[in-house]
Amino acid sequence: VGITTEMMENLDKSFMFEKIAELPDQIREGWRIAGEADRPIDFDRIHSIVFAGMGGSAIAGDIIRGFLGDALRMPFHVNREYGLPGFAGSGTLLIASSYSGNTEETLSAVREALNRGCDWRAVTSGGQLGETARQKKRPLITLPPGYPPRAALGYSLGALLNLFSPLVPGLDQSAIDATVGFLKDESGPWLDIGLHENKPLALAEKLTGRLPLLYTSTGSGEAVAMRWKAQINENAKTHAFVGLLPEMNHNEIMGWEQNQGNIDILKLMAPVIIRFKNDHDRVRIRMALTRRIIERIEVEVHEIEARGSNLLDQILYLILFGDLVSFYMAILQGVDPTAIGNINALKKGLQPSQS
Ligand code: F6R
């Protein structure tokens, strides 16, 4: 196995590789755009936050929620549907996130927010969402156009980091610069397909032709694993599933008990344990025990531990790593990482008929 420049050129016609590699720069640019377009959130004036978005435009909400953790003293709901939760009303801040600005679930949530008198703002590259925000004179963060939404994650995340910076002591321009520098240093070897120590490529080779099962801890891990899953789905056109610890120790772990009915399925699975430096002590023990249980039936378990001196660095380290795993899986499996035929077909099928 391995990847050649020729394979990359033939399959990656829309330059997904370059877009993934620029994640660190996107973070810095998103932070800057938000600083010029919008004010940080005034948390004394709201009691809850709803982040409305789908797919590649929703994940920044999960990531920021995981990152903020206990610093967030109010409910933060990532809303992936047409309606809004019952608690949303005046005193709720709705952040509507749709890269295209034309995602129907997100637009519907915005209409509902208008009915209920929520405060709201938008993050988009344009579309109907941009139009509505302008009409209603709401704060609007405009992202650079021309990206597949999932490949613009750095922009939306950088913007959100700026909006939420009042909650995180020390999160300022120089902290962002340090994170960007860290990510660039770490990802250097990951971008070189000729390098033996290219870790995302090595993992992609192990996952290719298998069903990745992403095991990680609740909180930031959940957001990271959901990103890995979505990127493997969309870039590599491959199923992937997420299991969270400690919860999966109470149910899913039983799926690793071999019997005559499941033996062929188990051999196709590729479990990946995604770890943070600050995982709960008991969760670390659970991860080790889980690994031992799986290895008893001779399934190879892969493991990746975040590097980085703070949580933001660790989250972004794992996200960039996973994005590259999904990209290399696509190339190894002979598919164009950018193409999303089924998603487009669904969106088209939902449009009112022209006849
Ligand atoms: C495509 C992608 C999708 C979209 C989703 C919502 O790259 O990642 O998951 O993000 O279909 O569309 P937008 O982001 O335009 O609201």
CSV table of C-alpha atoms and ligand atoms in Angstrom, one decimal:
chain,number,residue,atom,x,y,z
A,1,VAL,CA,0.0,0.0,0.0
A,2,GLY,CA,0.9,3.7,-0.1
A,3,ILE,CA,-0.1,6.8,-1.9
A,4,THR,CA,1.5,8.4,-4.9
A,5,THR,CA,1.4,12.0,-6.1
A,6,GLU,CA,-0.3,10.6,-9.2
A,7,MET,CA,-3.1,9.0,-7.3
A,8,MET,CA,-3.7,12.3,-5.4
A,9,GLU,CA,-3.7,14.3,-8.6
A,10,ASN,CA,-6.1,11.9,-10.4
A,11,LEU,CA,-8.6,11.7,-7.5
A,12,ASP,CA,-8.4,14.9,-5.6
A,13,LYS,CA,-9.4,17.2,-8.5
A,14,SER,CA,-11.1,19.8,-6.3
A,15,PHE,CA,-8.1,20.1,-3.9
A,16,MET,CA,-9.5,18.8,-0.7
A,17,PHE,CA,-6.0,18.1,0.5
A,18,GLU,CA,-5.0,21.8,0.4
A,19,LYS,CA,-8.2,22.8,2.2
A,20,ILE,CA,-7.7,20.3,5.0
A,21,ALA,CA,-4.0,21.4,5.4
A,22,GLU,CA,-5.0,25.0,5.7
A,23,LEU,CA,-7.1,24.4,8.9
A,24,PRO,CA,-4.6,26.3,11.1
A,25,ASP,CA,-4.7,29.3,8.9
A,26,GLN,CA,-8.5,29.1,8.7
A,27,ILE,CA,-8.7,29.3,12.4
A,28,ARG,CA,-6.7,32.5,12.5
A,29,GLU,CA,-8.7,34.0,9.7
A,30,GLY,CA,-12.0,33.0,11.2
A,31,TRP,CA,-11.0,34.6,14.5
A,32,ARG,CA,-10.0,37.8,12.6
A,33,ILE,CA,-13.3,37.9,10.6
A,34,ALA,CA,-15.4,37.6,13.7
A,35,GLY,CA,-13.4,40.3,15.4
A,36,GLU,CA,-14.2,42.7,12.7
A,37,ALA,CA,-17.8,41.7,12.0
A,38,ASP,CA,-19.2,41.1,15.5
A,39,ARG,CA,-18.9,41.6,19.2
A,40,PRO,CA,-18.1,38.8,21.7
A,41,ILE,CA,-21.3,37.5,23.3
A,42,ASP,CA,-22.6,39.4,26.4
A,43,PHE,CA,-23.3,36.4,28.6
A,44,ASP,CA,-25.1,38.5,31.3
A,45,ARG,CA,-28.0,39.2,28.9
A,46,ILE,CA,-28.8,35.5,28.0
A,47,HIS,CA,-29.7,32.4,29.9
A,48,SER,CA,-29.2,29.7,27.1
A,49,ILE,CA,-27.6,29.2,23.8
A,50,VAL,CA,-28.9,27.2,20.8
A,51,PHE,CA,-26.5,26.5,18.0
A,52,ALA,CA,-28.5,25.7,14.9
A,53,GLY,CA,-26.8,23.9,12.0
A,54,MET,CA,-26.4,20.7,10.1
A,55,GLY,CA,-23.5,18.5,9.1
A,56,GLY,CA,-20.3,20.4,8.5
A,57,SER,CA,-21.9,23.6,9.8
A,58,ALA,CA,-23.1,22.0,13.1
A,59,ILE,CA,-19.8,20.4,14.2
A,60,ALA,CA,-18.2,23.7,15.2
A,61,GLY,CA,-21.0,24.0,17.8
A,62,ASP,CA,-20.2,20.6,19.2
A,63,ILE,CA,-16.5,21.5,19.3
A,64,ILE,CA,-16.9,24.8,21.0
A,65,ARG,CA,-19.3,23.2,23.6
A,66,GLY,CA,-16.8,20.5,24.4
A,67,PHE,CA,-13.9,23.0,24.6
A,68,LEU,CA,-15.8,25.3,26.9
A,69,GLY,CA,-16.9,22.5,29.2
A,70,ASP,CA,-17.5,23.8,32.8
A,71,ALA,CA,-16.7,27.4,31.8
A,72,LEU,CA,-20.2,27.4,30.2
A,73,ARG,CA,-22.7,28.2,32.9
A,74,MET,CA,-25.8,27.9,30.8
A,75,PRO,CA,-27.4,25.3,28.6
A,76,PHE,CA,-25.8,25.0,25.2
A,77,HIS,CA,-27.8,23.0,22.7
A,78,VAL,CA,-26.6,22.0,19.3
A,79,ASN,CA,-29.8,21.9,17.3
A,80,ARG,CA,-29.8,19.6,14.2
A,81,GLU,CA,-33.5,19.8,13.3
A,82,TYR,CA,-36.3,22.0,12.0
A,83,GLY,CA,-37.7,23.1,15.3
A,84,LEU,CA,-36.2,24.5,18.5
A,85,PRO,CA,-36.2,23.0,22.1
A,86,GLY,CA,-39.0,24.0,24.4
A,87,PHE,CA,-36.7,26.3,26.6
A,88,ALA,CA,-35.8,28.5,23.7
A,89,GLY,CA,-37.4,32.0,23.9
A,90,SER,CA,-36.4,35.5,24.9
A,91,GLY,CA,-33.1,35.3,26.7
A,92,THR,CA,-31.9,32.6,24.4
A,93,LEU,CA,-29.2,33.4,21.9
A,94,LEU,CA,-29.5,31.4,18.7
A,95,ILE,CA,-26.4,31.1,16.5
A,96,ALA,CA,-27.5,30.1,13.1
A,97,SER,CA,-24.7,28.3,11.2
A,98,SER,CA,-25.0,27.3,7.6
A,99,TYR,CA,-22.1,27.6,5.3
A,100,SER,CA,-24.3,27.8,2.1
A,101,GLY,CA,-26.9,29.8,3.9
A,102,ASN,CA,-29.6,27.6,2.3
A,103,THR,CA,-30.0,24.6,4.5
A,104,GLU,CA,-33.7,24.1,5.1
A,105,GLU,CA,-33.5,22.8,8.7
A,106,THR,CA,-31.4,25.8,9.8
A,107,LEU,CA,-33.6,28.3,8.0
A,108,SER,CA,-36.6,26.7,9.7
A,109,ALA,CA,-35.0,27.0,13.1
A,110,VAL,CA,-34.3,30.7,12.4
A,111,ARG,CA,-38.0,31.3,11.5
A,112,GLU,CA,-39.0,29.7,14.8
A,113,ALA,CA,-36.4,31.8,16.7
A,114,LEU,CA,-38.0,34.9,15.2
A,115,ASN,CA,-41.4,33.8,16.3
A,116,ARG,CA,-40.2,33.1,19.8
A,117,GLY,CA,-38.3,36.4,20.2
A,118,CYS,CA,-34.8,34.8,20.6
A,119,ASP,CA,-31.8,37.0,20.1
A,120,TRP,CA,-29.9,35.6,17.1
A,121,ARG,CA,-26.9,36.0,14.8
A,122,ALA,CA,-25.6,34.2,11.8
A,123,VAL,CA,-22.5,32.5,10.5
A,124,THR,CA,-22.6,31.9,6.8
A,125,SER,CA,-21.0,32.5,3.4
A,126,GLY,CA,-24.2,34.0,2.1
A,127,GLY,CA,-27.5,32.5,0.8
A,128,GLN,CA,-30.9,33.0,2.3
A,129,LEU,CA,-29.5,33.1,5.8
A,130,GLY,CA,-27.1,36.0,5.0
A,131,GLU,CA,-30.0,37.7,3.3
A,132,THR,CA,-32.4,37.3,6.3
A,133,ALA,CA,-29.7,38.5,8.8
A,134,ARG,CA,-29.1,41.6,6.7
A,135,GLN,CA,-32.8,42.4,6.4
A,136,LYS,CA,-33.4,41.9,10.1
A,137,LYS,CA,-30.1,43.8,10.9
A,138,ARG,CA,-28.7,41.0,12.9
A,139,PRO,CA,-24.9,40.5,13.5
A,140,LEU,CA,-23.6,38.5,10.6
A,141,ILE,CA,-20.2,36.7,10.3
A,142,THR,CA,-19.5,36.2,6.6
A,143,LEU,CA,-17.2,33.3,5.8
A,144,PRO,CA,-15.1,33.2,2.6
A,145,PRO,CA,-17.0,31.5,-0.3
A,146,GLY,CA,-16.0,28.6,-2.5
A,147,TYR,CA,-15.5,25.7,0.0
A,148,PRO,CA,-17.3,22.5,0.6
A,149,PRO,CA,-18.9,23.4,4.0
A,150,ARG,CA,-17.0,20.7,5.9
A,151,ALA,CA,-13.7,22.1,4.6
A,152,ALA,CA,-14.5,25.5,6.0
A,153,LEU,CA,-14.6,24.3,9.6
A,154,GLY,CA,-11.6,26.3,10.6
A,155,TYR,CA,-13.3,29.5,9.6
A,156,SER,CA,-16.4,28.9,11.6
A,157,LEU,CA,-14.5,27.5,14.6
A,158,GLY,CA,-12.1,30.5,14.6
A,159,ALA,CA,-15.1,32.8,14.5
A,160,LEU,CA,-16.8,31.0,17.4
A,161,LEU,CA,-13.6,31.0,19.5
A,162,ASN,CA,-13.7,34.8,19.2
A,163,LEU,CA,-17.4,35.1,20.1
A,164,PHE,CA,-16.9,32.9,23.2
A,165,SER,CA,-13.5,34.3,24.2
A,166,PRO,CA,-15.0,36.2,27.2
A,167,LEU,CA,-15.5,32.8,28.9
A,168,VAL,CA,-11.9,31.6,28.5
A,169,PRO,CA,-9.2,33.5,30.4
A,170,GLY,CA,-6.2,34.0,28.2
A,171,LEU,CA,-8.0,33.2,24.9
A,172,ASP,CA,-6.7,36.1,22.8
A,173,GLN,CA,-4.9,36.8,19.6
A,174,SER,CA,-1.6,35.6,20.9
A,175,ALA,CA,-3.1,32.3,22.2
A,176,ILE,CA,-4.6,31.7,18.8
A,177,ASP,CA,-1.3,32.4,17.1
A,178,ALA,CA,0.4,29.9,19.4
A,179,THR,CA,-2.2,27.3,18.6
A,180,VAL,CA,-1.8,27.9,14.9
A,181,GLY,CA,2.0,27.6,15.2
A,182,PHE,CA,1.6,24.4,17.2
A,183,LEU,CA,-0.7,22.8,14.6
A,184,LYS,CA,1.5,23.7,11.7
A,185,ASP,CA,4.5,22.2,13.4
A,186,GLU,CA,2.7,19.0,14.3
A,187,SER,CA,1.0,18.5,11.0
A,188,GLY,CA,4.2,19.0,8.8
A,189,PRO,CA,5.0,15.2,8.6
A,190,TRP,CA,1.3,14.3,8.2
A,191,LEU,CA,1.2,16.1,4.9
A,192,ASP,CA,4.2,14.3,3.4
A,193,ILE,CA,3.0,11.1,1.6
A,194,GLY,CA,6.5,9.9,1.1
A,195,LEU,CA,7.3,9.9,4.8
A,196,HIS,CA,7.3,6.6,6.7
A,197,GLU,CA,6.3,8.4,9.9
A,198,ASN,CA,3.1,9.9,8.3
A,199,LYS,CA,0.8,8.8,11.1
A,200,PRO,CA,-2.6,9.7,9.6
A,201,LEU,CA,-1.6,7.8,6.4
A,202,ALA,CA,-0.5,4.8,8.4
A,203,LEU,CA,-3.8,4.7,10.2
A,204,ALA,CA,-5.8,5.2,7.0
A,205,GLU,CA,-4.0,2.1,5.6
A,206,LYS,CA,-5.2,0.1,8.6
A,207,LEU,CA,-8.8,1.4,8.3
A,208,THR,CA,-9.2,1.0,4.6
A,209,GLY,CA,-11.7,-1.7,3.7
A,210,ARG,CA,-12.9,-1.9,7.3
A,211,LEU,CA,-15.5,-0.3,9.5
A,212,PRO,CA,-14.0,2.2,11.9
A,213,LEU,CA,-15.4,2.3,15.4
A,214,LEU,CA,-14.3,5.5,17.1
A,215,TYR,CA,-14.1,5.1,20.9
A,216,THR,CA,-13.5,8.2,23.0
A,217,SER,CA,-14.5,10.0,26.1
A,218,THR,CA,-17.7,12.1,26.5
A,219,GLY,CA,-17.2,15.9,26.2
A,220,SER,CA,-14.5,17.1,23.7
A,221,GLY,CA,-14.0,13.5,22.6
A,222,GLU,CA,-17.5,13.3,21.4
A,223,ALA,CA,-17.1,16.3,19.1
A,224,VAL,CA,-13.8,15.1,17.8
A,225,ALA,CA,-15.2,11.6,17.1
A,226,MET,CA,-18.3,13.0,15.4
A,227,ARG,CA,-16.0,15.0,13.1
A,228,TRP,CA,-13.9,11.9,12.3
A,229,LYS,CA,-17.1,10.0,11.6
A,230,ALA,CA,-18.6,12.7,9.3
A,231,GLN,CA,-15.3,13.1,7.5
A,232,ILE,CA,-14.8,9.4,6.9
A,233,ASN,CA,-18.5,9.3,5.7
A,234,GLU,CA,-18.2,12.2,3.3
A,235,ASN,CA,-14.6,12.1,2.2
A,236,ALA,CA,-14.0,8.3,2.1
A,237,LYS,CA,-17.6,7.3,1.4
A,238,THR,CA,-17.4,4.8,4.2
A,239,HIS,CA,-19.4,4.0,7.3
A,240,ALA,CA,-18.0,4.8,10.7
A,241,PHE,CA,-19.5,4.7,14.2
A,242,VAL,CA,-18.9,6.5,17.5
A,243,GLY,CA,-18.9,4.9,20.9
A,244,LEU,CA,-18.4,7.0,24.0
A,245,LEU,CA,-16.8,6.0,27.3
A,246,PRO,CA,-18.0,5.4,29.9
A,247,GLU,CA,-21.4,4.7,28.3
A,248,MET,CA,-20.2,2.1,25.8
A,249,ASN,CA,-18.9,0.0,28.7
A,250,HIS,CA,-22.5,-0.5,29.7
A,251,ASN,CA,-23.8,-1.9,26.5
A,252,GLU,CA,-21.7,-1.8,23.3
A,253,ILE,CA,-18.9,-3.7,24.9
A,254,MET,CA,-21.2,-6.8,24.7
A,255,GLY,CA,-20.9,-6.6,20.9
A,256,TRP,CA,-17.3,-7.7,21.4
A,257,GLU,CA,-18.4,-11.1,22.7
A,258,GLN,CA,-17.7,-13.4,19.8
A,259,ASN,CA,-20.3,-16.0,18.8
A,260,GLN,CA,-21.0,-18.0,15.7
A,261,GLY,CA,-23.3,-15.3,14.4
A,262,ASN,CA,-21.1,-12.3,14.6
A,263,ILE,CA,-17.6,-13.6,14.0
A,264,ASP,CA,-17.4,-12.4,10.3
A,265,ILE,CA,-18.7,-9.0,11.3
A,266,LEU,CA,-16.1,-8.6,14.1
A,267,LYS,CA,-13.3,-9.3,11.8
A,268,LEU,CA,-14.3,-6.3,9.6
A,269,MET,CA,-14.2,-3.8,12.5
A,270,ALA,CA,-11.4,-1.4,13.2
A,271,PRO,CA,-11.6,0.1,16.7
A,272,VAL,CA,-9.8,3.3,17.2
A,273,ILE,CA,-9.4,4.7,20.7
A,274,ILE,CA,-9.1,8.5,20.7
A,275,ARG,CA,-7.5,9.8,23.9
A,276,PHE,CA,-7.0,13.2,25.5
A,277,LYS,CA,-4.4,14.0,28.1
A,278,ASN,CA,-7.0,15.0,30.6
A,279,ASP,CA,-9.4,12.1,30.2
A,280,HIS,CA,-10.9,11.1,33.6
A,281,ASP,CA,-8.7,8.7,35.5
A,282,ARG,CA,-11.5,6.0,35.6
A,283,VAL,CA,-12.1,6.5,31.8
A,284,ARG,CA,-8.4,5.9,31.2
A,285,ILE,CA,-8.6,2.6,33.1
A,286,ARG,CA,-11.8,1.7,31.2
A,287,MET,CA,-10.0,2.4,27.9
A,288,ALA,CA,-7.3,0.0,28.8
A,289,LEU,CA,-9.7,-2.7,29.9
A,290,THR,CA,-11.9,-2.2,26.8
A,291,ARG,CA,-8.8,-2.6,24.7
A,292,ARG,CA,-7.9,-5.9,26.4
A,293,ILE,CA,-11.5,-7.3,25.9
A,294,ILE,CA,-11.4,-6.5,22.2
A,295,GLU,CA,-7.9,-7.9,21.7
A,296,ARG,CA,-9.0,-11.2,23.3
A,297,ILE,CA,-10.8,-11.9,20.1
A,298,GLU,CA,-7.8,-11.0,18.0
A,299,VAL,CA,-9.1,-7.7,16.5
A,300,GLU,CA,-6.4,-5.1,16.2
A,301,VAL,CA,-7.1,-2.0,18.3
A,302,HIS,CA,-5.6,1.3,17.2
A,303,GLU,CA,-4.9,4.2,19.5
A,304,ILE,CA,-4.2,7.9,19.1
A,305,GLU,CA,-3.5,10.3,22.0
A,306,ALA,CA,-3.7,14.0,21.5
A,307,ARG,CA,-0.6,16.1,21.8
A,308,GLY,CA,-0.7,19.8,23.0
A,309,SER,CA,-0.3,21.7,26.2
A,310,ASN,CA,-3.9,22.9,26.4
A,311,LEU,CA,-7.3,21.5,25.5
A,312,LEU,CA,-7.8,23.7,22.3
A,313,ASP,CA,-4.4,22.4,20.9
A,314,GLN,CA,-5.4,18.8,21.7
A,315,ILE,CA,-8.8,19.1,20.1
A,316,LEU,CA,-7.5,20.7,16.9
A,317,TYR,CA,-4.6,18.2,16.8
A,318,LEU,CA,-7.1,15.4,16.8
A,319,ILE,CA,-9.4,17.0,14.2
A,320,LEU,CA,-6.6,17.7,11.7
A,321,PHE,CA,-5.3,14.2,12.2
A,322,GLY,CA,-8.8,12.7,11.6
A,323,ASP,CA,-9.4,14.9,8.6
A,324,LEU,CA,-6.2,13.6,7.0
A,325,VAL,CA,-7.1,10.0,7.9
A,326,SER,CA,-10.4,10.5,6.0
A,327,PHE,CA,-8.6,12.1,3.1
A,328,TYR,CA,-6.0,9.3,2.8
A,329,MET,CA,-8.7,6.7,3.1
A,330,ALA,CA,-10.5,8.3,0.2
A,331,ILE,CA,-7.4,8.1,-2.0
A,332,LEU,CA,-6.6,4.6,-0.9
A,333,GLN,CA,-10.2,3.5,-1.7
A,334,GLY,CA,-10.0,5.3,-5.1
A,335,VAL,CA,-12.7,8.0,-4.6
A,336,ASP,CA,-12.8,11.7,-5.0
A,337,PRO,CA,-12.8,13.1,-1.5
A,338,THR,CA,-14.8,16.2,-2.4
A,339,ALA,CA,-17.7,14.5,-4.2
A,340,ILE,CA,-20.9,14.1,-2.1
A,341,GLY,CA,-23.4,12.6,-4.6
A,342,ASN,CA,-26.0,11.2,-2.2
A,343,ILE,CA,-26.1,14.4,-0.1
A,344,ASN,CA,-26.7,16.5,-3.2
A,345,ALA,CA,-29.3,14.0,-4.6
A,346,LEU,CA,-31.2,14.3,-1.3
A,347,LYS,CA,-31.1,18.1,-1.3
A,348,LYS,CA,-32.3,18.1,-4.9
A,349,GLY,CA,-35.1,15.6,-4.2
A,350,LEU,CA,-36.4,17.9,-1.4
A,351,GLN,CA,-36.7,20.9,-3.7
A,352,PRO,CA,-40.3,21.7,-4.9
A,353,SER,CA,-40.8,20.1,-8.3
A,354,GLN,CA,-40.4,22.4,-11.3
A,355,SER,CA,-43.3,21.0,-13.3
B,1,F6R,C1,-20.7,19.3,2.9
B,1,F6R,C2,-21.1,19.0,4.3
B,1,F6R,C3,-22.5,18.9,4.7
B,1,F6R,C4,-23.2,20.3,4.9
B,1,F6R,C5,-24.6,20.2,5.3
B,1,F6R,C6,-25.3,21.5,5.6
B,1,F6R,O1,-19.3,19.6,2.8
B,1,F6R,O2,-20.2,18.9,5.1
B,1,F6R,O3,-22.6,18.2,5.9
B,1,F6R,O4,-22.4,21.0,5.8
B,1,F6R,O5,-25.3,19.5,4.3
B,1,F6R,O6,-25.1,22.5,4.6
B,1,F6R,P1,-24.5,23.9,5.0
B,1,F6R,O7,-23.2,23.7,5.7
B,1,F6R,O8,-24.4,24.7,3.8
B,1,F6R,O9,-25.6,24.5,5.9
